[in-house]
Coordinates of N, CA and C in Angstrom, one line a residue:
H1 N 24.5 26.9 -13.1 CA 24.1 26.8 -11.8 C 22.8 27.6 -11.6
I2 N 21.7 27.0 -11.2 CA 20.4 27.6 -11.1 C 20.0 28.0 -9.7
G3 N 20.8 27.7 -8.7 CA 20.5 28.2 -7.4 C 19.5 27.4 -6.6
L4 N 19.3 26.1 -7.0 CA 18.3 25.3 -6.2 C 18.8 24.9 -4.8
S5 N 20.1 24.9 -4.7 CA 20.7 24.4 -3.4 C 21.4 25.5 -2.7
A6 N 21.1 26.8 -3.0 CA 21.8 27.9 -2.4 C 21.5 28.0 -0.9
D7 N 20.2 27.7 -0.5 CA 19.8 27.7 0.9 C 19.8 26.3 1.4
P8 N 20.5 26.0 2.5 CA 20.6 24.6 3.0 C 19.2 24.1 3.4
E9 N 18.3 24.9 4.0 CA 17.0 24.4 4.3 C 16.2 24.0 3.1
T10 N 16.3 24.9 2.1 CA 15.5 24.6 0.8 C 16.1 23.3 0.2
F11 N 17.4 23.1 0.2 CA 18.0 21.9 -0.3 C 17.5 20.7 0.4
K12 N 17.4 20.8 1.8 CA 17.0 19.7 2.6 C 15.5 19.3 2.2
R13 N 14.7 20.3 2.1 CA 13.3 20.1 1.7 C 13.2 19.5 0.3
Y14 N 13.9 19.9 -0.6 CA 13.9 19.4 -2.0 C 14.4 17.9 -2.0
R15 N 15.4 17.6 -1.2 CA 15.9 16.3 -1.1 C 14.9 15.3 -0.5
E16 N 14.2 15.7 0.6 CA 13.2 14.9 1.2 C 12.0 14.7 0.3
T17 N 11.6 15.7 -0.5 CA 10.5 15.6 -1.4 C 10.9 14.6 -2.5
E18 N 12.1 14.7 -3.0 CA 12.6 13.8 -4.1 C 12.6 12.4 -3.6
V19 N 13.0 12.1 -2.4 CA 12.9 10.8 -1.8 C 11.5 10.2 -1.8
I20 N 10.6 11.1 -1.4 CA 9.2 10.7 -1.4 C 8.7 10.4 -2.8
H21 N 9.0 11.2 -3.8 CA 8.7 10.9 -5.2 C 9.3 9.6 -5.7
A22 N 10.5 9.4 -5.3 CA 11.2 8.1 -5.7 C 10.5 6.9 -5.2
R23 N 10.0 7.0 -3.9 CA 9.3 5.9 -3.3 C 8.0 5.6 -4.0
F24 N 7.3 6.7 -4.4 CA 6.0 6.5 -5.1 C 6.3 5.9 -6.5
A25 N 7.4 6.3 -7.1 CA 7.7 5.8 -8.4 C 8.0 4.3 -8.3
M26 N 8.7 3.9 -7.3 CA 9.0 2.5 -7.1 C 7.7 1.7 -6.9
L27 N 6.7 2.2 -6.1 CA 5.4 1.6 -5.9 C 4.7 1.5 -7.3
G28 N 4.8 2.5 -8.1 CA 4.2 2.5 -9.4 C 4.7 1.4 -10.3
A29 N 6.1 1.2 -10.2 CA 6.7 0.2 -11.0 C 6.3 -1.2 -10.5
L30 N 6.2 -1.3 -9.2 CA 5.7 -2.6 -8.6 C 4.2 -2.9 -9.1
G31 N 3.4 -1.8 -9.1 CA 2.0 -1.9 -9.5 C 1.9 -2.3 -11.0
C32 N 2.9 -2.0 -11.8 CA 2.9 -2.5 -13.2 C 3.2 -3.9 -13.3
L33 N 4.2 -4.4 -12.5 CA 4.7 -5.7 -12.6 C 3.9 -6.7 -11.8
F34 N 3.4 -6.4 -10.7 CA 2.8 -7.3 -9.8 C 1.6 -8.1 -10.4
P35 N 0.7 -7.5 -11.0 CA -0.4 -8.2 -11.6 C 0.0 -9.2 -12.6
E36 N 1.0 -8.8 -13.4 CA 1.5 -9.7 -14.5 C 2.2 -10.9 -13.9
L37 N 3.0 -10.7 -12.8 CA 3.7 -11.8 -12.1 C 2.7 -12.7 -11.4
L38 N 1.6 -12.1 -10.8 CA 0.6 -13.0 -10.2 C -0.1 -13.9 -11.2
A39 N -0.4 -13.3 -12.3 CA -1.1 -14.1 -13.3 C -0.2 -15.2 -13.9
K40 N 1.0 -14.9 -14.1 CA 1.9 -15.8 -14.8 C 2.4 -16.9 -13.8
Y41 N 2.8 -16.5 -12.6 CA 3.5 -17.5 -11.7 C 2.6 -17.9 -10.5
G42 N 1.6 -17.0 -10.2 CA 0.8 -17.3 -9.0 C -0.5 -18.0 -9.3
G43 N -0.8 -18.1 -10.6 CA -2.1 -18.7 -10.9 C -3.3 -17.9 -10.6
V44 N -3.2 -16.6 -10.4 CA -4.3 -15.8 -10.0 C -4.9 -15.3 -11.3
P45 N -6.2 -15.6 -11.5 CA -6.9 -15.2 -12.8 C -7.2 -13.7 -12.8
I46 N -6.4 -13.0 -13.6 CA -6.6 -11.6 -13.8 C -6.9 -11.4 -15.2
A47 N -8.0 -10.7 -15.5 CA -8.5 -10.5 -16.8 C -7.5 -10.0 -17.8
E48 N -6.8 -8.9 -17.4 CA -5.8 -8.4 -18.3 C -4.6 -7.9 -17.4
P49 N -3.6 -8.8 -17.2 CA -2.6 -8.4 -16.3 C -1.5 -7.4 -16.8
V50 N -1.5 -7.2 -18.1 CA -0.5 -6.3 -18.7 C -1.0 -4.9 -18.5
W51 N -0.1 -4.1 -17.8 CA -0.5 -2.8 -17.3 C -1.0 -1.8 -18.4
F52 N -0.3 -1.9 -19.6 CA -0.7 -0.9 -20.6 C -1.9 -1.3 -21.4
K53 N -2.4 -2.5 -21.2 CA -3.7 -3.0 -21.8 C -4.9 -2.9 -20.9
A54 N -4.6 -2.8 -19.6 CA -5.7 -3.0 -18.6 C -6.7 -1.9 -18.7
G55 N -6.3 -0.6 -19.0 CA -7.2 0.5 -19.0 C -8.3 0.3 -20.1
A56 N -8.0 -0.4 -21.2 CA -9.0 -0.6 -22.2 C -10.2 -1.4 -21.8
Q57 N -10.1 -2.1 -20.7 CA -11.2 -2.9 -20.2 C -12.4 -2.1 -19.8
I58 N -12.2 -0.9 -19.5 CA -13.3 0.0 -19.1 C -14.3 0.1 -20.3
F59 N -13.9 -0.1 -21.5 CA -14.8 0.0 -22.6 C -15.4 -1.3 -23.0
S60 N -15.0 -2.4 -22.3 CA -15.6 -3.7 -22.6 C -17.0 -3.8 -22.0
E61 N -17.7 -4.9 -22.3 CA -19.1 -5.1 -21.9 C -19.2 -5.1 -20.3
G62 N -18.4 -5.8 -19.6 CA -18.6 -5.9 -18.2 C -17.9 -4.7 -17.4
G63 N -17.2 -3.9 -18.1 CA -16.5 -2.8 -17.4 C -15.2 -3.3 -16.8
L64 N -14.7 -2.6 -15.8 CA -13.4 -2.9 -15.3 C -13.6 -3.3 -13.8
D65 N -13.3 -4.5 -13.5 CA -13.3 -5.0 -12.1 C -11.9 -5.1 -11.5
Y66 N -11.6 -4.4 -10.5 CA -10.3 -4.4 -9.9 C -10.2 -5.7 -9.1
L67 N -9.1 -6.4 -9.2 CA -8.8 -7.6 -8.5 C -9.8 -8.7 -8.7
G68 N -10.6 -8.6 -9.8 CA -11.6 -9.7 -10.1 C -12.8 -9.7 -9.1
N69 N -12.9 -8.7 -8.3 CA -14.0 -8.6 -7.4 C -14.9 -7.4 -7.8
P70 N -16.1 -7.7 -8.3 CA -17.0 -6.6 -8.7 C -17.5 -5.7 -7.6
N71 N -17.4 -6.2 -6.4 CA -17.9 -5.4 -5.2 C -16.8 -4.4 -4.7
L72 N -15.6 -4.6 -5.1 CA -14.5 -3.8 -4.6 C -14.6 -2.4 -5.2
I73 N -14.3 -2.3 -6.4 CA -14.4 -1.1 -7.2 C -14.9 -1.5 -8.6
H74 N -16.0 -0.9 -9.0 CA -16.5 -1.3 -10.3 C -16.6 -0.1 -11.2
A75 N -15.9 -0.1 -12.2 CA -15.9 1.0 -13.2 C -16.6 0.6 -14.5
Q76 N -17.8 0.8 -14.6 CA -18.6 0.5 -15.8 C -18.5 1.5 -16.8
S77 N -18.5 2.8 -16.4 CA -18.6 3.9 -17.3 C -17.4 4.9 -17.1
I78 N -16.8 5.3 -18.2 CA -15.7 6.2 -18.2 C -16.2 7.6 -17.6
T79 N -17.5 7.9 -17.9 CA -18.1 9.1 -17.4 C -18.2 9.1 -15.9
A80 N -18.5 8.0 -15.3 CA -18.7 7.9 -13.9 C -17.3 8.1 -13.2
I81 N -16.3 7.7 -13.8 CA -14.9 7.8 -13.3 C -14.5 9.3 -13.3
L82 N -14.7 9.9 -14.4 CA -14.2 11.3 -14.6 C -15.0 12.3 -13.8
T83 N -16.2 12.0 -13.4 CA -17.0 13.0 -12.6 C -16.8 12.8 -11.1

C-alpha cells in the first residue's frame, strides 16, 4: 500500500486525471488507425498511411505534408520542427 488514495480529495483528482489520460490515449489510437483505414477503404490518397512509417517522410525530398495539403502544415526540415 503506497497511500495514493489515503485522502479522498486526492483520490478524486487522480481518478479524474486518469480518465483524461485515457481519453487522450484513445484519441492517439484512433490517430494511428484512421489514416490507414482512410487509405484502404475510403480511397483517400495518403502518402504513407502506416503510423510507424509516416515519420520517415520528413527525410524525403518533398518533406512531410499533413493530409496531403502542403499549405496546411509543411515540415520540410527536421531542424525547423525541433526549434
